[in-house]
Amino acid sequence: MLEVICGGMFAGKSEQLIHRLKRASYANKKIVAFKPAIDNRYSVEEIASHSGQTFRSIAVKNTFDMTEHITNDIDVIGIDEAQFFDPFIVEFVEILSKKIDIYVAGLDLDSAGKPFGSMPHLLAIADKVTKISAVCMKCGADATRSQRLVASTEQVLVGAKDSYEARCRKCWTP
Ligand code: ZN
């Protein structure tokens, strides 16, 4: 089973992922969670939500590094910030989701409004998609976009809160 949790920044994707992993842990499932090593905003050994929830995770550089942590007794895999992983994540998830439950969270769009990394592919092969919205910081409507507040040529700057705002489609400008 594969569920993909997507949306813009500040939508609460990591929070939803942590919620699912914690539920699985209450059911005594064996869980391994990953995040890309480039994201060290709050902690390199935890998935962290903006609201302060955390779940123990392994920071890895690429998909291959994830395979090295997969053992036969694992029931559930969680992956946060999936948009930053290399394209091999698609095959990794496709193969393992035949046997175990995988929850993936990530940005579906970058701040230019373009589909981000392997997320479009992951969304297409998912059994379940949960798309969540933030609140537009300009008008209060549902926000599906991430507005960059500082000039940069990077696809997404790592360092969340001060560089981005959640925006609705109307208030967002690429
Ligand atoms: Zn708005």
mmCIF file of C-alpha atoms and ligand atoms in Angstrom:
data_model
loop_
_atom_site.group_PDB
_atom_site.id
_atom_site.type_symbol
_atom_site.label_atom_id
_atom_site.label_comp_id
_atom_site.label_asym_id
_atom_site.label_seq_id
_atom_site.Cartn_x
_atom_site.Cartn_y
_atom_site.Cartn_z
ATOM 1 C CA MET A 1 0.000 0.000 0.000
ATOM 2 C CA LEU A 2 1.264 3.436 -0.927
ATOM 3 C CA GLU A 3 -0.187 6.689 0.369
ATOM 4 C CA VAL A 4 1.224 10.014 -0.799
ATOM 5 C CA ILE A 5 0.579 13.105 1.297
ATOM 6 C CA CYS A 6 1.152 16.272 -0.718
ATOM 7 C CA GLY A 7 0.493 20.001 -0.696
ATOM 8 C CA GLY A 8 2.295 23.303 -0.375
ATOM 9 C CA MET A 9 4.511 24.526 2.423
ATOM 10 C CA PHE A 10 2.890 24.981 5.859
ATOM 11 C CA ALA A 11 0.049 22.618 4.883
ATOM 12 C CA GLY A 12 1.007 20.138 7.597
ATOM 13 C CA LYS A 13 2.336 17.280 5.450
ATOM 14 C CA SER A 14 4.995 16.196 7.966
ATOM 15 C CA GLU A 15 2.382 16.360 10.716
ATOM 16 C CA GLN A 16 0.107 13.993 8.780
ATOM 17 C CA LEU A 17 3.025 11.661 8.078
ATOM 18 C CA ILE A 18 4.037 11.622 11.754
ATOM 19 C CA HIS A 19 0.405 10.924 12.734
ATOM 20 C CA ARG A 20 0.297 7.844 10.467
ATOM 21 C CA LEU A 21 3.667 6.548 11.681
ATOM 22 C CA LYS A 22 2.682 7.020 15.335
ATOM 23 C CA ARG A 23 -0.564 5.099 14.744
ATOM 24 C CA ALA A 24 1.468 2.258 13.230
ATOM 25 C CA SER A 25 3.840 2.304 16.197
ATOM 26 C CA TYR A 26 0.887 1.967 18.624
ATOM 27 C CA ALA A 27 -0.015 -1.184 16.660
ATOM 28 C CA ASN A 28 3.494 -2.481 17.356
ATOM 29 C CA LYS A 29 4.517 -2.299 13.698
ATOM 30 C CA LYS A 30 8.196 -2.118 12.913
ATOM 31 C CA ILE A 31 8.739 1.257 11.257
ATOM 32 C CA VAL A 32 11.619 2.954 9.528
ATOM 33 C CA ALA A 33 11.390 6.614 8.518
ATOM 34 C CA PHE A 34 13.625 8.559 6.161
ATOM 35 C CA LYS A 35 14.268 12.123 5.221
ATOM 36 C CA PRO A 36 16.788 13.619 2.784
ATOM 37 C CA ALA A 37 20.063 14.573 4.429
ATOM 38 C CA ILE A 38 19.989 18.050 2.865
ATOM 39 C CA ASP A 39 17.103 19.013 5.094
ATOM 40 C CA ASN A 40 18.493 19.766 8.545
ATOM 41 C CA ARG A 41 16.123 22.567 9.457
ATOM 42 C CA TYR A 42 15.211 21.273 12.894
ATOM 43 C CA SER A 43 16.929 17.953 13.508
ATOM 44 C CA VAL A 44 18.912 15.520 11.424
ATOM 45 C CA GLU A 45 17.506 12.496 13.219
ATOM 46 C CA GLU A 46 13.830 13.349 13.348
ATOM 47 C CA ILE A 47 11.024 14.187 10.999
ATOM 48 C CA ALA A 48 9.715 17.439 12.460
ATOM 49 C CA SER A 49 6.463 19.261 11.766
ATOM 50 C CA HIS A 50 6.130 23.047 11.948
ATOM 51 C CA SER A 51 3.902 22.552 14.989
ATOM 52 C CA GLY A 52 6.607 20.669 16.881
ATOM 53 C CA GLN A 53 5.664 16.991 16.433
ATOM 54 C CA THR A 54 8.590 14.667 15.794
ATOM 55 C CA PHE A 55 9.280 11.075 14.734
ATOM 56 C CA ARG A 56 12.670 9.342 14.787
ATOM 57 C CA SER A 57 14.103 9.100 11.290
ATOM 58 C CA ILE A 58 17.263 8.379 9.340
ATOM 59 C CA ALA A 59 18.700 11.172 7.216
ATOM 60 C CA VAL A 60 19.918 9.686 3.917
ATOM 61 C CA LYS A 61 21.669 11.165 0.894
ATOM 62 C CA ASN A 62 19.791 9.163 -1.782
ATOM 63 C CA THR A 63 17.434 6.262 -2.485
ATOM 64 C CA PHE A 64 20.248 3.711 -2.456
ATOM 65 C CA ASP A 65 21.067 4.662 1.140
ATOM 66 C CA MET A 66 17.458 3.879 2.080
ATOM 67 C CA THR A 67 17.761 0.334 0.709
ATOM 68 C CA GLU A 68 20.597 -0.336 3.141
ATOM 69 C CA HIS A 69 18.236 0.194 6.083
ATOM 70 C CA ILE A 70 15.455 -2.103 4.829
ATOM 71 C CA THR A 71 15.303 -5.396 6.692
ATOM 72 C CA ASN A 72 12.806 -8.266 6.340
ATOM 73 C CA ASP A 73 10.976 -7.443 9.570
ATOM 74 C CA ILE A 74 9.938 -3.911 8.586
ATOM 75 C CA ASP A 75 6.165 -3.343 8.291
ATOM 76 C CA VAL A 76 5.982 0.366 7.526
ATOM 77 C CA ILE A 77 8.180 2.921 5.768
ATOM 78 C CA GLY A 78 7.767 6.686 6.034
ATOM 79 C CA ILE A 79 9.526 9.132 3.726
ATOM 80 C CA ASP A 80 9.418 12.892 4.267
ATOM 81 C CA GLU A 81 10.389 15.635 1.781
ATOM 82 C CA ALA A 82 10.225 13.063 -1.029
ATOM 83 C CA GLN A 83 10.530 15.772 -3.698
ATOM 84 C CA PHE A 84 14.247 16.020 -2.909
ATOM 85 C CA PHE A 85 15.034 12.344 -3.653
ATOM 86 C CA ASP A 86 16.478 11.027 -6.936
ATOM 87 C CA PRO A 87 14.186 9.316 -9.512
ATOM 88 C CA PHE A 88 15.041 5.818 -8.176
ATOM 89 C CA ILE A 89 12.622 6.516 -5.327
ATOM 90 C CA VAL A 90 9.784 5.572 -7.721
ATOM 91 C CA GLU A 91 11.066 2.027 -8.263
ATOM 92 C CA PHE A 92 12.002 1.691 -4.582
ATOM 93 C CA VAL A 93 8.480 2.577 -3.502
ATOM 94 C CA GLU A 94 6.784 0.547 -6.232
ATOM 95 C CA ILE A 95 8.603 -2.673 -5.291
ATOM 96 C CA LEU A 96 8.329 -2.360 -1.505
ATOM 97 C CA SER A 97 4.703 -1.193 -1.440
ATOM 98 C CA LYS A 98 3.648 -4.650 -2.734
ATOM 99 C CA LYS A 99 4.575 -6.091 0.652
ATOM 100 C CA ILE A 100 4.440 -3.286 3.197
ATOM 101 C CA ASP A 101 2.745 0.042 3.885
ATOM 102 C CA ILE A 102 4.574 3.126 2.672
ATOM 103 C CA TYR A 103 3.672 6.694 3.527
ATOM 104 C CA VAL A 104 5.339 9.405 1.491
ATOM 105 C CA ALA A 105 5.064 13.153 2.137
ATOM 106 C CA GLY A 106 6.321 15.923 -0.110
ATOM 107 C CA LEU A 107 5.772 19.172 -1.968
ATOM 108 C CA ASP A 108 3.792 18.548 -5.152
ATOM 109 C CA LEU A 109 4.816 21.932 -6.596
ATOM 110 C CA ASP A 110 7.986 23.993 -6.330
ATOM 111 C CA SER A 111 7.808 27.729 -5.700
ATOM 112 C CA ALA A 112 7.675 28.352 -9.472
ATOM 113 C CA GLY A 113 4.473 26.285 -9.572
ATOM 114 C CA LYS A 114 6.085 23.369 -11.441
ATOM 115 C CA PRO A 115 5.652 19.686 -10.428
ATOM 116 C CA PHE A 116 8.483 18.881 -8.040
ATOM 117 C CA GLY A 117 11.011 16.061 -8.565
ATOM 118 C CA SER A 118 9.464 12.559 -8.578
ATOM 119 C CA MET A 119 6.285 13.685 -6.809
ATOM 120 C CA PRO A 120 4.072 13.631 -9.928
ATOM 121 C CA HIS A 121 5.141 10.024 -10.607
ATOM 122 C CA LEU A 122 4.644 9.000 -6.968
ATOM 123 C CA LEU A 123 1.181 10.570 -6.950
ATOM 124 C CA ALA A 124 0.263 8.639 -10.106
ATOM 125 C CA ILE A 125 1.240 5.233 -8.686
ATOM 126 C CA ALA A 126 -0.204 5.842 -5.195
ATOM 127 C CA ASP A 127 -3.133 3.791 -3.878
ATOM 128 C CA LYS A 128 -4.241 6.811 -1.888
ATOM 129 C CA VAL A 129 -3.469 10.513 -2.295
ATOM 130 C CA THR A 130 -4.031 13.001 0.496
ATOM 131 C CA LYS A 131 -3.704 16.558 -0.781
ATOM 132 C CA ILE A 132 -3.868 19.120 1.968
ATOM 133 C CA SER A 133 -3.847 22.902 1.897
ATOM 134 C CA ALA A 134 -2.434 25.586 4.138
ATOM 135 C CA VAL A 135 -4.074 28.960 4.850
ATOM 136 C CA CYS A 136 -3.201 31.814 2.471
ATOM 137 C CA MET A 137 -1.173 34.307 4.478
ATOM 138 C CA LYS A 138 -2.623 37.173 2.386
ATOM 139 C CA CYS A 139 -6.352 36.493 2.216
ATOM 140 C CA GLY A 140 -7.093 33.477 4.410
ATOM 141 C CA ALA A 141 -8.344 31.209 1.604
ATOM 142 C CA ASP A 142 -7.104 27.624 1.178
ATOM 143 C CA ALA A 143 -3.465 27.799 0.041
ATOM 144 C CA THR A 144 -2.044 25.267 -2.401
ATOM 145 C CA ARG A 145 1.015 27.289 -3.419
ATOM 146 C CA SER A 146 4.336 28.278 -1.845
ATOM 147 C CA GLN A 147 5.322 31.922 -2.353
ATOM 148 C CA ARG A 148 9.032 32.652 -2.252
ATOM 149 C CA LEU A 149 9.763 35.951 -0.517
ATOM 150 C CA VAL A 150 13.467 36.233 -1.436
ATOM 151 C CA ALA A 151 15.084 36.129 -4.880
ATOM 152 C CA SER A 152 16.924 32.898 -5.711
ATOM 153 C CA THR A 153 17.480 30.559 -8.637
ATOM 154 C CA GLU A 154 17.266 27.443 -6.427
ATOM 155 C CA GLN A 155 14.191 25.250 -6.940
ATOM 156 C CA VAL A 156 13.346 25.419 -3.268
ATOM 157 C CA LEU A 157 15.417 27.019 -0.563
ATOM 158 C CA VAL A 158 15.766 24.854 2.496
ATOM 159 C CA GLY A 159 15.019 26.964 5.534
ATOM 160 C CA ALA A 160 11.278 27.268 5.556
ATOM 161 C CA LYS A 161 9.485 29.872 7.505
ATOM 162 C CA ASP A 162 11.215 33.193 6.829
ATOM 163 C CA SER A 163 11.715 32.615 3.069
ATOM 164 C CA TYR A 164 8.221 31.415 2.120
ATOM 165 C CA GLU A 165 4.542 32.068 2.623
ATOM 166 C CA ALA A 166 1.556 29.848 1.933
ATOM 167 C CA ARG A 167 -0.608 31.443 -0.764
ATOM 168 C CA CYS A 168 -3.798 30.654 -2.629
ATOM 169 C CA ARG A 169 -3.721 30.521 -6.429
ATOM 170 C CA LYS A 170 -4.996 34.141 -6.675
ATOM 171 C CA CYS A 171 -2.439 35.666 -4.301
ATOM 172 C CA TRP A 172 0.515 33.590 -5.549
ATOM 173 C CA THR A 173 2.967 35.048 -8.103
ATOM 174 C CA PRO A 174 5.802 32.954 -9.546
HETATM 175 ZN ZN ZN B 1 -5.010 34.394 -1.049
#
